[in-house]
GROMACS .gro file of C-alpha atoms in nm:
model
  241
    1LEU     CA    1  13.384   9.290  14.812
    2ILE     CA    2  13.786   9.291  14.725
    3ILE     CA    3  14.065   9.158  14.931
    4VAL     CA    4  14.428   9.360  14.808
    5VAL     CA    5  14.759   9.209  14.847
    6PHE     CA    6  14.976   9.448  15.030
    7THR     CA    7  15.349   9.445  14.991
    8PRO     CA    8  15.586   9.636  15.068
    9LEU     CA    9  15.804   9.702  14.794
   10VAL     CA   10  16.236   9.823  14.824
   11SER     CA   11  16.350   9.696  14.457
   12CYS     CA   12  16.451   9.976  14.240
   13LYS     CA   13  16.280   9.743  13.952
   14LEU     CA   14  16.011   9.560  13.838
   15ARG     CA   15  15.981   9.260  13.611
   16ILE     CA   16  15.695   9.169  13.500
   17THR     CA   17  15.585   8.848  13.290
   18VAL     CA   18  15.303   8.742  13.116
   19SER     CA   19  15.229   8.472  12.883
   20ASN     CA   20  14.971   8.493  12.624
   21GLY     CA   21  14.715   8.343  12.889
   22GLY     CA   22  14.645   8.717  12.991
   23TYR     CA   23  14.746   9.047  13.074
   24VAL     CA   24  14.815   9.256  13.399
   25ILE     CA   25  14.652   9.633  13.446
   26SER     CA   26  14.772   9.828  13.660
   27THR     CA   27  14.586  10.071  13.897
   28SER     CA   28  14.681  10.417  13.708
   29GLY     CA   29  14.699  10.227  13.384
   30GLU     CA   30  15.041  10.348  13.305
   31HIS     CA   31  15.206  10.010  13.427
   32ASP     CA   32  14.989   9.794  13.229
   33CYS     CA   33  15.155   9.483  13.050
   34ALA     CA   34  15.016   9.391  12.791
   35THR     CA   35  14.955   8.980  12.688
   36GLY     CA   36  15.331   8.814  12.608
   37SER     CA   37  15.512   9.048  12.721
   38LYS     CA   38  15.766   9.104  12.902
   39CYS     CA   39  15.743   9.482  13.147
   40THR     CA   40  16.006   9.632  13.340
   41ILE     CA   41  15.940   9.955  13.601
   42GLU     CA   42  16.204  10.165  13.704
   43ILE     CA   43  16.147  10.287  14.024
   44GLU     CA   44  16.344  10.556  14.170
   45ASP     CA   45  16.198  10.699  14.429
   46PHE     CA   46  16.000  10.648  14.762
   47THR     CA   47  15.634  10.764  14.487
   48PHE     CA   48  15.541  10.411  14.459
   49ASP     CA   49  15.203  10.271  14.503
   50GLN     CA   50  15.008  10.097  14.225
   51THR     CA   51  14.796   9.782  14.196
   52PHE     CA   52  14.854   9.494  13.986
   53GLN     CA   53  14.544   9.283  13.829
   54ALA     CA   54  14.534   8.935  13.623
   55VAL     CA   55  14.353   8.914  13.365
   56PRO     CA   56  14.223   8.627  13.180
   57ASN     CA   57  14.184   8.600  12.774
   58PRO     CA   58  13.904   8.387  12.655
   59GLY     CA   59  13.947   8.097  12.698
   60PHE     CA   60  14.170   8.115  13.028
   61ILE     CA   61  14.119   8.121  13.396
   62PHE     CA   62  14.398   8.309  13.639
   63VAL     CA   63  14.486   8.084  13.893
   64GLN     CA   64  14.753   8.265  14.135
   65TRP     CA   65  15.023   8.498  14.103
   66ARG     CA   66  15.365   8.257  14.070
   67ARG     CA   67  15.610   8.200  14.418
   68GLY     CA   68  15.929   8.202  14.368
   69THR     CA   69  16.244   8.435  14.521
   70GLY     CA   70  16.229   8.757  14.481
   71HIS     CA   71  15.850   8.748  14.344
   72PHE     CA   72  15.596   8.976  14.514
   73CYS     CA   73  15.235   8.821  14.636
   74GLY     CA   74  15.318   8.444  14.514
   75GLY     CA   75  14.982   8.230  14.535
   76SER     CA   76  14.726   8.491  14.575
   77THR     CA   77  14.468   8.542  14.364
   78GLU     CA   78  14.395   8.873  14.494
   79PRO     CA   79  14.500   9.170  14.340
   80CYS     CA   80  14.874   9.305  14.382
   81ARG     CA   81  14.916   9.617  14.602
   82LEU     CA   82  15.309   9.727  14.575
   83TYR     CA   83  15.397  10.004  14.730
   84ASN     CA   84  15.729  10.156  14.951
   85SER     CA   85  15.653  10.502  15.146
   86PRO     CA   86  15.663  10.349  15.451
   87LEU     CA   87  16.051  10.262  15.366
   88GLU     CA   88  16.149  10.576  15.298
   89ALA     CA   89  16.181  10.648  15.705
   90TYR     CA   90  16.515  10.432  15.603
   91PRO     CA   91  16.813  10.503  15.452
   92ALA     CA   92  16.951  10.219  15.468
   93ILE     CA   93  16.657  10.128  15.133
   94ALA     CA   94  16.793  10.385  14.957
   95GLY     CA   95  17.106  10.166  14.848
   96ILE     CA   96  16.869   9.905  14.733
   97ILE     CA   97  16.662  10.151  14.585
   98ALA     CA   98  17.007  10.267  14.382
   99THR     CA   99  17.135   9.877  14.297
  100ASP     CA  100  16.984   9.772  13.961
  101ASP     CA  101  16.816   9.415  14.154
  102PHE     CA  102  16.488   9.303  13.995
  103PHE     CA  103  16.168   9.154  14.103
  104TYR     CA  104  15.901   8.963  13.981
  105LEU     CA  105  15.554   8.989  13.932
  106GLN     CA  106  15.394   8.714  13.727
  107PRO     CA  107  15.086   8.565  13.700
  108ILE     CA  108  14.988   8.213  13.631
  109PHE     CA  109  14.660   8.120  13.370
  110VAL     CA  110  14.571   7.818  13.257
  111ASP     CA  111  14.368   7.669  12.971
  112LEU     CA  112  14.037   7.675  13.075
  113ALA     CA  113  13.964   7.355  12.933
  114THR     CA  114  14.279   7.207  12.994
  115ALA     CA  115  14.189   7.311  13.362
  116MET     CA  116  13.866   7.053  13.336
  117LEU     CA  117  14.018   6.801  13.131
  118GLY     CA  118  13.968   6.438  13.397
  119SER     CA  119  13.800   6.235  13.654
  120TRP     CA  120  13.626   6.452  13.952
  121SER     CA  121  13.451   6.333  14.228
  122GLY     CA  122  13.269   6.433  14.510
  123GLU     CA  123  12.930   6.465  14.766
  124TRP     CA  124  12.606   6.682  14.662
  125ASN     CA  125  12.400   6.782  14.883
  126ASN     CA  126  12.020   6.876  14.883
  127THR     CA  127  11.959   7.117  15.133
  128THR     CA  128  11.537   7.134  15.139
  129PHE     CA  129  11.550   6.717  15.156
  130GLY     CA  130  11.842   6.726  15.403
  131SER     CA  131  11.952   6.448  15.141
  132SER     CA  132  12.261   6.308  15.006
  133GLY     CA  133  12.492   6.123  14.757
  134ALA     CA  134  12.818   6.042  14.546
  135ILE     CA  135  12.865   6.231  14.185
  136THR     CA  136  13.123   6.136  13.946
  137MET     CA  137  13.198   6.389  13.622
  138THR     CA  138  13.453   6.318  13.337
  139ILE     CA  139  13.545   6.561  13.134
  140ALA     CA  140  13.678   6.483  12.744
  141ALA     CA  141  13.851   6.676  12.506
  142THR     CA  142  13.645   6.610  12.129
  143GLN     CA  143  13.855   6.603  11.784
  144ASP     CA  144  13.672   6.987  11.775
  145GLY     CA  145  13.810   7.145  12.024
  146GLY     CA  146  13.529   7.095  12.246
  147LEU     CA  147  13.453   6.921  12.601
  148GLN     CA  148  13.238   6.588  12.622
  149ILE     CA  149  13.104   6.612  12.994
  150THR     CA  150  12.967   6.309  13.133
  151SER     CA  151  12.846   6.270  13.481
  152ASP     CA  152  12.672   5.979  13.727
  153ILE     CA  153  12.507   6.100  14.007
  154ASP     CA  154  12.388   5.876  14.331
  155GLY     CA  155  12.128   5.836  14.519
  156ASN     CA  156  11.771   5.960  14.550
  157VAL     CA  157  11.784   6.313  14.271
  158PHE     CA  158  11.527   6.409  14.058
  159GLY     CA  159  11.270   6.247  14.170
  160MET     CA  160  11.469   5.864  14.122
  161ALA     CA  161  11.697   5.658  14.284
  162ASP     CA  162  12.044   5.623  14.083
  163PRO     CA  163  11.927   5.779  13.765
  164PRO     CA  164  12.144   5.672  13.432
  165GLU     CA  165  12.400   5.933  13.407
  166MET     CA  166  12.404   6.142  13.146
  167THR     CA  167  12.637   6.294  12.910
  168PHE     CA  168  12.647   6.642  12.651
  169THR     CA  169  12.874   6.883  12.465
  170VAL     CA  170  12.996   7.174  12.526
  171PRO     CA  171  13.108   7.304  12.124
  172ALA     CA  172  13.419   7.424  12.104
  173PRO     CA  173  13.359   7.793  12.029
  174SER     CA  174  13.178   7.852  12.395
  175LEU     CA  175  13.457   7.819  12.588
  176GLY     CA  176  13.523   8.113  12.718
  177ASP     CA  177  13.254   8.342  12.720
  178GLY     CA  178  13.019   8.211  12.520
  179THR     CA  179  12.697   7.959  12.541
  180PHE     CA  180  12.597   7.634  12.503
  181ASP     CA  181  12.259   7.461  12.396
  182GLN     CA  182  12.144   7.145  12.312
  183THR     CA  183  11.927   6.878  12.328
  184PHE     CA  184  12.059   6.522  12.518
  185SER     CA  185  11.919   6.173  12.614
  186PHE     CA  186  11.781   6.136  12.925
  187ALA     CA  187  11.601   5.844  13.174
  188GLY     CA  188  11.429   5.780  12.805
  189ASN     CA  189  11.404   6.140  12.774
  190GLU     CA  190  11.456   6.428  12.554
  191LEU     CA  191  11.622   6.722  12.741
  192HIS     CA  192  11.734   7.079  12.640
  193ILE     CA  193  12.023   7.229  12.838
  194THR     CA  194  12.129   7.610  12.751
  195GLY     CA  195  12.422   7.788  12.987
  196SER     CA  196  12.751   8.004  12.963
  197MET     CA  197  13.089   7.976  13.046
  198SER     CA  198  13.325   8.275  13.165
  199ALA     CA  199  13.641   8.251  13.042
  200THR     CA  200  13.774   8.274  13.431
  201GLY     CA  201  13.546   7.935  13.503
  202GLU     CA  202  13.171   8.052  13.654
  203PHE     CA  203  12.913   7.834  13.461
  204SER     CA  204  12.541   7.879  13.414
  205ALA     CA  205  12.284   7.682  13.292
  206SER     CA  206  11.934   7.513  13.335
  207MET     CA  207  11.714   7.263  13.170
  208ASP     CA  208  11.359   7.241  13.108
  209LEU     CA  209  11.256   6.877  13.237
  210SER     CA  210  10.880   6.895  13.211
  211SER     CA  211  10.936   6.517  13.081
  212LEU     CA  212  11.013   6.436  13.355
  213GLY     CA  213  10.711   6.564  13.620
  214MET     CA  214  10.944   6.897  13.697
  215ALA     CA  215  10.954   7.227  13.596
  216SER     CA  216  11.284   7.303  13.565
  217PHE     CA  217  11.704   7.225  13.687
  218GLU     CA  218  11.883   7.562  13.720
  219ILE     CA  219  12.264   7.525  13.864
  220GLU     CA  220  12.581   7.784  13.840
  221GLY     CA  221  12.918   7.757  14.001
  222THR     CA  222  13.306   7.786  13.941
  223ILE     CA  223  13.513   7.578  13.729
  224ARG     CA  224  13.941   7.568  13.901
  225PRO     CA  225  14.173   7.344  13.804
  226SER     CA  226  14.149   7.165  14.142
  227SER     CA  227  13.790   7.174  14.248
  228PHE     CA  228  13.474   7.243  14.093
  229THR     CA  229  13.160   7.374  14.342
  230ALA     CA  230  12.833   7.429  14.239
  231THR     CA  231  12.443   7.510  14.366
  232TYR     CA  232  12.181   7.399  14.154
  233THR     CA  233  11.763   7.432  14.245
  234VAL     CA  234  11.523   7.187  14.087
  235ASN     CA  235  11.144   7.385  14.049
  236PHE     CA  236  10.870   7.181  14.098
  237ALA     CA  237  10.566   7.181  13.827
  238SER     CA  238  10.420   7.353  14.174
  239GLY     CA  239  10.637   7.656  14.114
  240ASP     CA  240  10.831   7.543  14.452
  241PRO     CA  241  11.207   7.482  14.467
   0.00000   0.00000   0.00000
């Protein structure tokens, strides 16, 4: 399901400004704007109708369209439709079309690693057993540009009360449409984790938990600059989640 923001367009010029974090594509393909570019579109009549989509480069995420005076779709994260056909019935609009006024469309892209850095806190909920607890996570940059992730989960989880914190590293090549594959220590056991992280902040991972008397652990979710959401499943040795 794609929710499109509809905005009547009344200016004669549209300036699209794109940073190095991504690019903008249009419905027709005639008004695409490349990474690091400023693109100007002349609006000469009442037939303009285009939907613009912000596409992040690997290692970046699209946050929102920039807010501000004269900016279209400000604050939205959805594709931005700009059109002016409903205004044709208003003669005064023709005067605006004939001016040199500029209106703007600018996507905001954020480096994925930078968006993830810092301390996170929240709550986990087990829908099978109705249990819950606190979770904290610290994400720090490594010297080679990767991420070191340390997570501490409180409460009765993984079959134990207040399990020890776990730390693993996501190498730099994994950030943005990449994968990671690592072994780390947890409660005296060596666990193997594999997963992937996309350029738009979606991630998924799985672990073999046979050394803990369970089958596997699977998690998937999304990282944004101000939120981290995920759904996890623990598969027991019997095969039941």
